[in-house]
Amino acid sequence: TILAVIATLALSSSVLGGKCGTQNCGKDTPCCVKGFCNRNAMYCAPFSCEPENSLSADSCWSTAHCTDHTADFALAASSFAQIADYKGDTEQVKYVSKFEPSNAKLANSQLELTLVKLPDSTGFGAVVTGTRAIQYGTVTAVLRSASTSGGVVSSMIVRNDIKGDEIDYEFVGSERGSVQSNYYWKNELDYTKMVRSPALPDTTQSYHKYQIVWTPDSITWIVNDQAFRTVNRADTWDAAANTFKYPDSESYISFSVWDGGSGAKGTSDWAGGAINWAAAEPFVMGIKSVTVSCFFKGNETTYKPPTAV
């Protein structure tokens, strides 16, 4: 009967849900990430989960919005957890390792992200991400890069993976005396917009204070309290597209170390070529603290930017 068919379809949709790669996520593994389904934080946390491909849009954990905080990783009661231990408590846990096996840990009075050598001589690194999203505000980190060899890339990023908006600092091993700044809109990877900081003491040996000040109208990059670059939203207007190409999506703060030297030629050249594993294996990025000051205080409704002048 018609009722039987409707009931069957309803049951199928409740079990199968959205298409996740070549499979459908079910009620026991409702969350989709890159073609795989599961139910733990690695899959269901909002910084990774794909709601359109999961069992339902409600399968992904809800987004926790920005609150002011400082994570001092030298303190015993730290705000870092491994992703396997994270249950969604954003009040206690401010930062989590994003993958397993995890190469991130608390050690030596800091949060350490390590790039290790695999049997094929490529590197496997680490990503740590904030558990609360931010849409405008000031992000301050005191850190030391891991990039003591060409090919080793260390990063401090504010990014929305789904929409492709990004603001970043990138450290490459061939340029230990500076840091690169860039921003992207909707995954338009325009590398010509990269600007280097002024000369710095060796970023792999010295800790520096790196800040991103992001407002609805401008982005400013600051190192050791010295601003060296500002991008104004007004200057990103694209008349042909009838829009501002300015990062404005609610995003997540992350830190990473990764092997750029084994990537495609363009990436490898930018990163400084293949890693010299004899240089300083393992390669360790050290983060002493992260401070966030939200533009919109508390869990307020996020900003919706205009699309035209």
PDB file of N, CA, C and O in Angstrom, residues 116-188:
ATOM      1  N   VAL A 116      56.901  13.812  12.507  1.00  0.00           N
ATOM      2  CA  VAL A 116      57.765  12.637  12.605  1.00  0.00           C
ATOM      3  C   VAL A 116      57.937  12.008  11.225  1.00  0.00           C
ATOM      4  O   VAL A 116      57.104  12.160  10.331  1.00  0.00           O
ATOM      5  N   LYS A 117      59.012  11.279  11.070  1.00  0.00           N
ATOM      6  CA  LYS A 117      59.345  10.637   9.803  1.00  0.00           C
ATOM      7  C   LYS A 117      58.648   9.293   9.681  1.00  0.00           C
ATOM      8  O   LYS A 117      58.703   8.462  10.588  1.00  0.00           O
ATOM      9  N   LEU A 118      58.010   9.070   8.543  1.00  0.00           N
ATOM     10  CA  LEU A 118      57.366   7.794   8.246  1.00  0.00           C
ATOM     11  C   LEU A 118      58.338   6.894   7.482  1.00  0.00           C
ATOM     12  O   LEU A 118      59.369   7.365   6.987  1.00  0.00           O
ATOM     13  N   PRO A 119      58.037   5.601   7.375  1.00  0.00           N
ATOM     14  CA  PRO A 119      58.948   4.687   6.670  1.00  0.00           C
ATOM     15  C   PRO A 119      59.269   5.094   5.240  1.00  0.00           C
ATOM     16  O   PRO A 119      60.346   4.781   4.725  1.00  0.00           O
ATOM     17  N   ASP A 120      58.362   5.801   4.568  1.00  0.00           N
ATOM     18  CA  ASP A 120      58.613   6.219   3.187  1.00  0.00           C
ATOM     19  C   ASP A 120      59.332   7.568   3.110  1.00  0.00           C
ATOM     20  O   ASP A 120      59.435   8.172   2.043  1.00  0.00           O
ATOM     21  N   SER A 121      59.805   8.042   4.283  1.00  0.00           N
ATOM     22  CA  SER A 121      60.561   9.303   4.400  1.00  0.00           C
ATOM     23  C   SER A 121      59.715  10.553   4.218  1.00  0.00           C
ATOM     24  O   SER A 121      60.250  11.660   4.111  1.00  0.00           O
ATOM     25  N   THR A 122      58.387  10.418   4.174  1.00  0.00           N
ATOM     26  CA  THR A 122      57.519  11.587   4.263  1.00  0.00           C
ATOM     27  C   THR A 122      57.252  11.873   5.733  1.00  0.00           C
ATOM     28  O   THR A 122      57.558  11.055   6.604  1.00  0.00           O
ATOM     29  N   GLY A 123      56.673  13.037   6.018  1.00  0.00           N
ATOM     30  CA  GLY A 123      56.417  13.421   7.396  1.00  0.00           C
ATOM     31  C   GLY A 123      54.956  13.356   7.758  1.00  0.00           C
ATOM     32  O   GLY A 123      54.085  13.635   6.929  1.00  0.00           O
ATOM     33  N   PHE A 124      54.678  12.972   8.987  1.00  0.00           N
ATOM     34  CA  PHE A 124      53.314  12.976   9.524  1.00  0.00           C
ATOM     35  C   PHE A 124      53.303  13.930  10.711  1.00  0.00           C
ATOM     36  O   PHE A 124      54.056  13.750  11.663  1.00  0.00           O
ATOM     37  N   GLY A 125      52.470  14.969  10.638  1.00  0.00           N
ATOM     38  CA  GLY A 125      52.509  16.021  11.629  1.00  0.00           C
ATOM     39  C   GLY A 125      51.347  16.025  12.590  1.00  0.00           C
ATOM     40  O   GLY A 125      50.888  14.969  13.033  1.00  0.00           O
ATOM     41  N   ALA A 126      50.859  17.207  12.899  1.00  0.00           N
ATOM     42  CA  ALA A 126      49.803  17.357  13.903  1.00  0.00           C
ATOM     43  C   ALA A 126      48.974  18.593  13.588  1.00  0.00           C
ATOM     44  O   ALA A 126      49.475  19.558  12.999  1.00  0.00           O
ATOM     45  N   VAL A 127      47.701  18.544  13.992  1.00  0.00           N
ATOM     46  CA  VAL A 127      46.808  19.695  13.913  1.00  0.00           C
ATOM     47  C   VAL A 127      46.078  19.815  15.243  1.00  0.00           C
ATOM     48  O   VAL A 127      45.536  18.832  15.755  1.00  0.00           O
ATOM     49  N   VAL A 128      46.089  21.019  15.805  1.00  0.00           N
ATOM     50  CA  VAL A 128      45.328  21.316  17.014  1.00  0.00           C
ATOM     51  C   VAL A 128      44.331  22.405  16.658  1.00  0.00           C
ATOM     52  O   VAL A 128      44.690  23.395  16.011  1.00  0.00           O
ATOM     53  N   THR A 129      43.078  22.233  17.060  1.00  0.00           N
ATOM     54  CA  THR A 129      42.051  23.208  16.702  1.00  0.00           C
ATOM     55  C   THR A 129      41.285  23.673  17.932  1.00  0.00           C
ATOM     56  O   THR A 129      41.157  22.941  18.921  1.00  0.00           O
ATOM     57  N   GLY A 130      40.784  24.892  17.866  1.00  0.00           N
ATOM     58  CA  GLY A 130      39.939  25.409  18.938  1.00  0.00           C
ATOM     59  C   GLY A 130      38.574  24.755  18.909  1.00  0.00           C
ATOM     60  O   GLY A 130      38.090  24.341  17.853  1.00  0.00           O
ATOM     61  N   THR A 131      37.945  24.654  20.059  1.00  0.00           N
ATOM     62  CA  THR A 131      36.629  24.021  20.140  1.00  0.00           C
ATOM     63  C   THR A 131      35.487  25.017  19.960  1.00  0.00           C
ATOM     64  O   THR A 131      34.334  24.611  19.797  1.00  0.00           O
ATOM     65  N   ARG A 132      35.798  26.310  19.991  1.00  0.00           N
ATOM     66  CA  ARG A 132      34.785  27.345  19.756  1.00  0.00           C
ATOM     67  C   ARG A 132      35.110  28.115  18.487  1.00  0.00           C
ATOM     68  O   ARG A 132      36.267  28.399  18.205  1.00  0.00           O
ATOM     69  N   ALA A 133      34.083  28.430  17.752  1.00  0.00           N
ATOM     70  CA  ALA A 133      34.259  29.203  16.527  1.00  0.00           C
ATOM     71  C   ALA A 133      34.373  30.685  16.848  1.00  0.00           C
ATOM     72  O   ALA A 133      33.917  31.146  17.894  1.00  0.00           O
ATOM     73  N   ILE A 134      34.995  31.417  15.937  1.00  0.00           N
ATOM     74  CA  ILE A 134      35.149  32.866  16.109  1.00  0.00           C
ATOM     75  C   ILE A 134      34.757  33.562  14.817  1.00  0.00           C
ATOM     76  O   ILE A 134      35.097  33.117  13.727  1.00  0.00           O
ATOM     77  N   GLN A 135      34.010  34.633  14.951  1.00  0.00           N
ATOM     78  CA  GLN A 135      33.726  35.497  13.807  1.00  0.00           C
ATOM     79  C   GLN A 135      34.074  36.920  14.218  1.00  0.00           C
ATOM     80  O   GLN A 135      33.289  37.626  14.837  1.00  0.00           O
ATOM     81  N   TYR A 136      35.316  37.283  13.912  1.00  0.00           N
ATOM     82  CA  TYR A 136      35.931  38.553  14.261  1.00  0.00           C
ATOM     83  C   TYR A 136      36.411  38.562  15.708  1.00  0.00           C
ATOM     84  O   TYR A 136      35.759  38.039  16.605  1.00  0.00           O
ATOM     85  N   GLY A 137      37.568  39.164  15.896  1.00  0.00           N
ATOM     86  CA  GLY A 137      38.172  39.251  17.206  1.00  0.00           C
ATOM     87  C   GLY A 137      39.684  39.271  17.066  1.00  0.00           C
ATOM     88  O   GLY A 137      40.228  39.377  15.961  1.00  0.00           O
ATOM     89  N   THR A 138      40.379  39.172  18.198  1.00  0.00           N
ATOM     90  CA  THR A 138      41.833  39.170  18.220  1.00  0.00           C
ATOM     91  C   THR A 138      42.333  37.834  18.735  1.00  0.00           C
ATOM     92  O   THR A 138      41.919  37.388  19.809  1.00  0.00           O
ATOM     93  N   VAL A 139      43.195  37.193  17.959  1.00  0.00           N
ATOM     94  CA  VAL A 139      43.808  35.924  18.345  1.00  0.00           C
ATOM     95  C   VAL A 139      45.296  36.181  18.557  1.00  0.00           C
ATOM     96  O   VAL A 139      45.973  36.689  17.658  1.00  0.00           O
ATOM     97  N   THR A 140      45.794  35.826  19.745  1.00  0.00           N
ATOM     98  CA  THR A 140      47.190  36.050  20.093  1.00  0.00           C
ATOM     99  C   THR A 140      47.810  34.731  20.520  1.00  0.00           C
ATOM    100  O   THR A 140      47.269  34.047  21.395  1.00  0.00           O
ATOM    101  N   ALA A 141      48.936  34.379  19.927  1.00  0.00           N
ATOM    102  CA  ALA A 141      49.631  33.145  20.302  1.00  0.00           C
ATOM    103  C   ALA A 141      51.105  33.444  20.514  1.00  0.00           C
ATOM    104  O   ALA A 141      51.718  34.188  19.739  1.00  0.00           O
ATOM    105  N   VAL A 142      51.673  32.843  21.554  1.00  0.00           N
ATOM    106  CA  VAL A 142      53.107  32.906  21.798  1.00  0.00           C
ATOM    107  C   VAL A 142      53.661  31.542  21.420  1.00  0.00           C
ATOM    108  O   VAL A 142      53.307  30.531  22.048  1.00  0.00           O
ATOM    109  N   LEU A 143      54.505  31.514  20.396  1.00  0.00           N
ATOM    110  CA  LEU A 143      54.927  30.213  19.878  1.00  0.00           C
ATOM    111  C   LEU A 143      56.312  30.258  19.249  1.00  0.00           C
ATOM    112  O   LEU A 143      56.862  31.319  18.957  1.00  0.00           O
ATOM    113  N   ARG A 144      56.822  29.058  19.039  1.00  0.00           N
ATOM    114  CA  ARG A 144      58.085  28.841  18.333  1.00  0.00           C
ATOM    115  C   ARG A 144      57.800  27.862  17.201  1.00  0.00           C
ATOM    116  O   ARG A 144      57.180  26.811  17.412  1.00  0.00           O
ATOM    117  N   SER A 145      58.249  28.173  15.998  1.00  0.00           N
ATOM    118  CA  SER A 145      57.967  27.319  14.853  1.00  0.00           C
ATOM    119  C   SER A 145      58.826  26.055  14.873  1.00  0.00           C
ATOM    120  O   SER A 145      59.864  25.998  15.531  1.00  0.00           O
ATOM    121  N   ALA A 146      58.367  25.046  14.122  1.00  0.00           N
ATOM    122  CA  ALA A 146      59.106  23.775  14.019  1.00  0.00           C
ATOM    123  C   ALA A 146      59.948  23.706  12.760  1.00  0.00           C
ATOM    124  O   ALA A 146      60.591  22.692  12.501  1.00  0.00           O
ATOM    125  N   SER A 147      59.976  24.784  11.978  1.00  0.00           N
ATOM    126  CA  SER A 147      60.497  24.709  10.620  1.00  0.00           C
ATOM    127  C   SER A 147      62.009  24.932  10.558  1.00  0.00           C
ATOM    128  O   SER A 147      62.502  25.906   9.991  1.00  0.00           O
ATOM    129  N   THR A 148      62.741  23.978  11.127  1.00  0.00           N
ATOM    130  CA  THR A 148      64.206  24.059  11.128  1.00  0.00           C
ATOM    131  C   THR A 148      64.831  23.439   9.882  1.00  0.00           C
ATOM    132  O   THR A 148      66.048  23.428   9.744  1.00  0.00           O
ATOM    133  N   SER A 149      64.009  22.924   8.981  1.00  0.00           N
ATOM    134  CA  SER A 149      64.486  22.408   7.697  1.00  0.00           C
ATOM    135  C   SER A 149      63.529  22.858   6.614  1.00  0.00           C
ATOM    136  O   SER A 149      62.323  23.022   6.859  1.00  0.00           O
ATOM    137  N   GLY A 150      64.058  23.053   5.392  1.00  0.00           N
ATOM    138  CA  GLY A 150      63.163  23.247   4.282  1.00  0.00           C
ATOM    139  C   GLY A 150      62.176  22.092   4.213  1.00  0.00           C
ATOM    140  O   GLY A 150      62.494  20.958   4.560  1.00  0.00           O
ATOM    141  N   GLY A 151      60.963  22.375   3.773  1.00  0.00           N
ATOM    142  CA  GLY A 151      59.933  21.342   3.670  1.00  0.00           C
ATOM    143  C   GLY A 151      59.019  21.263   4.868  1.00  0.00           C
ATOM    144  O   GLY A 151      57.887  20.785   4.760  1.00  0.00           O
ATOM    145  N   VAL A 152      59.499  21.725   6.030  1.00  0.00           N
ATOM    146  CA  VAL A 152      58.681  21.682   7.250  1.00  0.00           C
ATOM    147  C   VAL A 152      57.890  22.986   7.344  1.00  0.00           C
ATOM    148  O   VAL A 152      58.473  24.070   7.384  1.00  0.00           O
ATOM    149  N   VAL A 153      56.561  22.874   7.379  1.00  0.00           N
ATOM    150  CA  VAL A 153      55.688  24.041   7.455  1.00  0.00           C
ATOM    151  C   VAL A 153      54.979  24.049   8.796  1.00  0.00           C
ATOM    152  O   VAL A 153      54.400  23.044   9.213  1.00  0.00           O
ATOM    153  N   SER A 154      55.030  25.187   9.468  1.00  0.00           N
ATOM    154  CA  SER A 154      54.278  25.397  10.706  1.00  0.00           C
ATOM    155  C   SER A 154      53.253  26.490  10.437  1.00  0.00           C
ATOM    156  O   SER A 154      53.537  27.439   9.697  1.00  0.00           O
ATOM    157  N   SER A 155      52.073  26.366  11.037  1.00  0.00           N
ATOM    158  CA  SER A 155      50.988  27.280  10.689  1.00  0.00           C
ATOM    159  C   SER A 155      50.189  27.718  11.907  1.00  0.00           C
ATOM    160  O   SER A 155      50.018  26.958  12.861  1.00  0.00           O
ATOM    161  N   MET A 156      49.687  28.946  11.829  1.00  0.00           N
ATOM    162  CA  MET A 156      48.673  29.475  12.744  1.00  0.00           C
ATOM    163  C   MET A 156      47.570  30.025  11.855  1.00  0.00           C
ATOM    164  O   MET A 156      47.801  30.929  11.054  1.00  0.00           O
ATOM    165  N   ILE A 157      46.370  29.463  11.963  1.00  0.00           N
ATOM    166  CA  ILE A 157      45.331  29.716  10.965  1.00  0.00           C
ATOM    167  C   ILE A 157      43.984  29.978  11.642  1.00  0.00           C
ATOM    168  O   ILE A 157      43.648  29.347  12.639  1.00  0.00           O
ATOM    169  N   VAL A 158      43.214  30.885  11.059  1.00  0.00           N
ATOM    170  CA  VAL A 158      41.793  31.051  11.376  1.00  0.00           C
ATOM    171  C   VAL A 158      41.047  30.689  10.095  1.00  0.00           C
ATOM    172  O   VAL A 158      41.186  31.388   9.083  1.00  0.00           O
ATOM    173  N   ARG A 159      40.266  29.605  10.127  1.00  0.00           N
ATOM    174  CA  ARG A 159      39.723  29.077   8.866  1.00  0.00           C
ATOM    175  C   ARG A 159      38.337  28.452   9.036  1.00  0.00           C
ATOM    176  O   ARG A 159      38.048  27.819  10.059  1.00  0.00           O
ATOM    177  N   ASN A 160      37.524  28.600   7.993  1.00  0.00           N
ATOM    178  CA  ASN A 160      36.270  27.873   7.849  1.00  0.00           C
ATOM    179  C   ASN A 160      36.479  26.850   6.734  1.00  0.00           C
ATOM    180  O   ASN A 160      36.561  27.205   5.552  1.00  0.00           O
ATOM    181  N   ASP A 161      36.612  25.576   7.095  1.00  0.00           N
ATOM    182  CA  ASP A 161      36.920  24.537   6.106  1.00  0.00           C
ATOM    183  C   ASP A 161      35.814  24.354   5.081  1.00  0.00           C
ATOM    184  O   ASP A 161      36.072  23.996   3.934  1.00  0.00           O
ATOM    185  N   ILE A 162      34.571  24.570   5.491  1.00  0.00           N
ATOM    186  CA  ILE A 162      33.455  24.344   4.576  1.00  0.00           C
ATOM    187  C   ILE A 162      33.362  25.466   3.547  1.00  0.00           C
ATOM    188  O   ILE A 162      33.228  25.230   2.349  1.00  0.00           O
ATOM    189  N   LYS A 163      33.468  26.725   4.001  1.00  0.00           N
ATOM    190  CA  LYS A 163      33.321  27.862   3.093  1.00  0.00           C
ATOM    191  C   LYS A 163      34.636  28.287   2.456  1.00  0.00           C
ATOM    192  O   LYS A 163      34.643  28.985   1.449  1.00  0.00           O
ATOM    193  N   GLY A 164      35.753  27.891   3.058  1.00  0.00           N
ATOM    194  CA  GLY A 164      37.040  28.176   2.449  1.00  0.00           C
ATOM    195  C   GLY A 164      37.624  29.533   2.765  1.00  0.00           C
ATOM    196  O   GLY A 164      38.560  29.981   2.098  1.00  0.00           O
ATOM    197  N   ASP A 165      37.100  30.237   3.772  1.00  0.00           N
ATOM    198  CA  ASP A 165      37.694  31.494   4.208  1.00  0.00           C
ATOM    199  C   ASP A 165      38.853  31.206   5.146  1.00  0.00           C
ATOM    200  O   ASP A 165      38.763  30.308   6.007  1.00  0.00           O
ATOM    201  N   GLU A 166      39.945  31.978   5.019  1.00  0.00           N
ATOM    202  CA  GLU A 166      41.130  31.710   5.840  1.00  0.00           C
ATOM    203  C   GLU A 166      41.963  32.976   6.045  1.00  0.00           C
ATOM    204  O   GLU A 166      42.087  33.804   5.133  1.00  0.00           O
ATOM    205  N   ILE A 167      42.534  33.093   7.252  1.00  0.00           N
ATOM    206  CA  ILE A 167      43.535  34.109   7.579  1.00  0.00           C
ATOM    207  C   ILE A 167      44.677  33.348   8.233  1.00  0.00           C
ATOM    208  O   ILE A 167      44.428  32.535   9.136  1.00  0.00           O
ATOM    209  N   ASP A 168      45.934  33.602   7.823  1.00  0.00           N
ATOM    210  CA  ASP A 168      46.971  32.721   8.350  1.00  0.00           C
ATOM    211  C   ASP A 168      48.326  33.382   8.558  1.00  0.00           C
ATOM    212  O   ASP A 168      48.611  34.462   8.041  1.00  0.00           O
ATOM    213  N   TYR A 169      49.125  32.673   9.355  1.00  0.00           N
ATOM    214  CA  TYR A 169      50.577  32.813   9.418  1.00  0.00           C
ATOM    215  C   TYR A 169      51.153  31.473   8.987  1.00  0.00           C
ATOM    216  O   TYR A 169      50.707  30.418   9.449  1.00  0.00           O
ATOM    217  N   GLU A 170      52.152  31.501   8.107  1.00  0.00           N
ATOM    218  CA  GLU A 170      52.822  30.274   7.673  1.00  0.00           C
ATOM    219  C   GLU A 170      54.333  30.448   7.838  1.00  0.00           C
ATOM    220  O   GLU A 170      54.909  31.455   7.394  1.00  0.00           O
ATOM    221  N   PHE A 171      54.961  29.452   8.455  1.00  0.00           N
ATOM    222  CA  PHE A 171      56.405  29.428   8.631  1.00  0.00           C
ATOM    223  C   PHE A 171      56.981  28.332   7.745  1.00  0.00           C
ATOM    224  O   PHE A 171      56.508  27.191   7.793  1.00  0.00           O
ATOM    225  N   VAL A 172      57.983  28.671   6.935  1.00  0.00           N
ATOM    226  CA  VAL A 172      58.635  27.659   6.103  1.00  0.00           C
ATOM    227  C   VAL A 172      60.116  27.596   6.467  1.00  0.00           C
ATOM    228  O   VAL A 172      60.731  28.606   6.822  1.00  0.00           O
ATOM    229  N   GLY A 173      60.677  26.383   6.366  1.00  0.00           N
ATOM    230  CA  GLY A 173      62.025  26.155   6.857  1.00  0.00           C
ATOM    231  C   GLY A 173      63.111  26.906   6.121  1.00  0.00           C
ATOM    232  O   GLY A 173      64.204  27.115   6.656  1.00  0.00           O
ATOM    233  N   SER A 174      62.821  27.341   4.901  1.00  0.00           N
ATOM    234  CA  SER A 174      63.826  28.088   4.143  1.00  0.00           C
ATOM    235  C   SER A 174      63.858  29.565   4.521  1.00  0.00           C
ATOM    236  O   SER A 174      64.709  30.314   4.028  1.00  0.00           O
ATOM    237  N   GLU A 175      62.937  29.985   5.386  1.00  0.00           N
ATOM    238  CA  GLU A 175      62.856  31.403   5.793  1.00  0.00           C
ATOM    239  C   GLU A 175      62.651  31.485   7.300  1.00  0.00           C
ATOM    240  O   GLU A 175      61.603  31.897   7.785  1.00  0.00           O
ATOM    241  N   ARG A 176      63.649  31.112   8.044  1.00  0.00           N
ATOM    242  CA  ARG A 176      63.510  31.046   9.498  1.00  0.00           C
ATOM    243  C   ARG A 176      63.519  32.420  10.162  1.00  0.00           C
ATOM    244  O   ARG A 176      63.190  32.544  11.332  1.00  0.00           O
ATOM    245  N   GLY A 177      63.877  33.469   9.396  1.00  0.00           N
ATOM    246  CA  GLY A 177      63.948  34.808   9.961  1.00  0.00           C
ATOM    247  C   GLY A 177      62.751  35.679   9.661  1.00  0.00           C
ATOM    248  O   GLY A 177      62.818  36.908   9.798  1.00  0.00           O
ATOM    249  N   SER A 178      61.625  35.070   9.274  1.00  0.00           N
ATOM    250  CA  SER A 178      60.395  35.822   9.012  1.00  0.00           C
ATOM    251  C   SER A 178      59.219  34.860   9.025  1.00  0.00           C
ATOM    252  O   SER A 178      59.389  33.645   9.107  1.00  0.00           O
ATOM    253  N   VAL A 179      58.019  35.418   8.932  1.00  0.00           N
ATOM    254  CA  VAL A 179      56.802  34.606   8.824  1.00  0.00           C
ATOM    255  C   VAL A 179      55.965  35.179   7.696  1.00  0.00           C
ATOM    256  O   VAL A 179      55.975  36.394   7.445  1.00  0.00           O
ATOM    257  N   GLN A 180      55.239  34.324   6.987  1.00  0.00           N
ATOM    258  CA  GLN A 180      54.403  34.753   5.885  1.00  0.00           C
ATOM    259  C   GLN A 180      52.960  34.957   6.354  1.00  0.00           C
ATOM    260  O   GLN A 180      52.455  34.195   7.172  1.00  0.00           O
ATOM    261  N   SER A 181      52.306  35.975   5.809  1.00  0.00           N
ATOM    262  CA  SER A 181      50.892  36.235   6.108  1.00  0.00           C
ATOM    263  C   SER A 181      50.091  36.141   4.820  1.00  0.00           C
ATOM    264  O   SER A 181      50.576  36.511   3.739  1.00  0.00           O
ATOM    265  N   ASN A 182      48.858  35.636   4.938  1.00  0.00           N
ATOM    266  CA  ASN A 182      47.989  35.589   3.760  1.00  0.00           C
ATOM    267  C   ASN A 182      46.543  35.448   4.207  1.00  0.00           C
ATOM    268  O   ASN A 182      46.259  35.214   5.390  1.00  0.00           O
ATOM    269  N   TYR A 183      45.635  35.596   3.256  1.00  0.00           N
ATOM    270  CA  TYR A 183      44.213  35.371   3.509  1.00  0.00           C
ATOM    271  C   TYR A 183      43.587  34.857   2.222  1.00  0.00           C
ATOM    272  O   TYR A 183      44.075  35.117   1.115  1.00  0.00           O
ATOM    273  N   TYR A 184      42.496  34.083   2.377  1.00  0.00           N
ATOM    274  CA  TYR A 184      41.787  33.519   1.231  1.00  0.00           C
ATOM    275  C   TYR A 184      40.288  33.697   1.427  1.00  0.00           C
ATOM    276  O   TYR A 184      39.782  33.700   2.555  1.00  0.00           O
ATOM    277  N   TRP A 185      39.598  33.814   0.321  1.00  0.00           N
ATOM    278  CA  TRP A 185      38.133  33.927   0.311  1.00  0.00           C
ATOM    279  C   TRP A 185      37.570  32.795  -0.534  1.00  0.00           C
ATOM    280  O   TRP A 185      37.941  32.627  -1.694  1.00  0.00           O
ATOM    281  N   LYS A 186      36.724  32.002   0.074  1.00  0.00           N
ATOM    282  CA  LYS A 186      36.029  30.908  -0.625  1.00  0.00           C
ATOM    283  C   LYS A 186      37.008  30.005  -1.392  1.00  0.00           C
ATOM    284  O   LYS A 186      36.753  29.610  -2.532  1.00  0.00           O
ATOM    285  N   ASN A 187      38.127  29.693  -0.751  1.00  0.00           N
ATOM    286  CA  ASN A 187      39.133  28.795  -1.335  1.00  0.00           C
ATOM    287  C   ASN A 187      39.762  29.310  -2.621  1.00  0.00           C
ATOM    288  O   ASN A 187      40.329  28.527  -3.397  1.00  0.00           O
ATOM    289  N   GLU A 188      39.704  30.607  -2.868  1.00  0.00           N
ATOM    290  CA  GLU A 188      40.452  31.186  -3.982  1.00  0.00           C
ATOM    291  C   GLU A 188      41.895  31.367  -3.520  1.00  0.00           C
ATOM    292  O   GLU A 188      42.233  32.338  -2.841  1.00  0.00           O
TER     293      GLU A 188
END
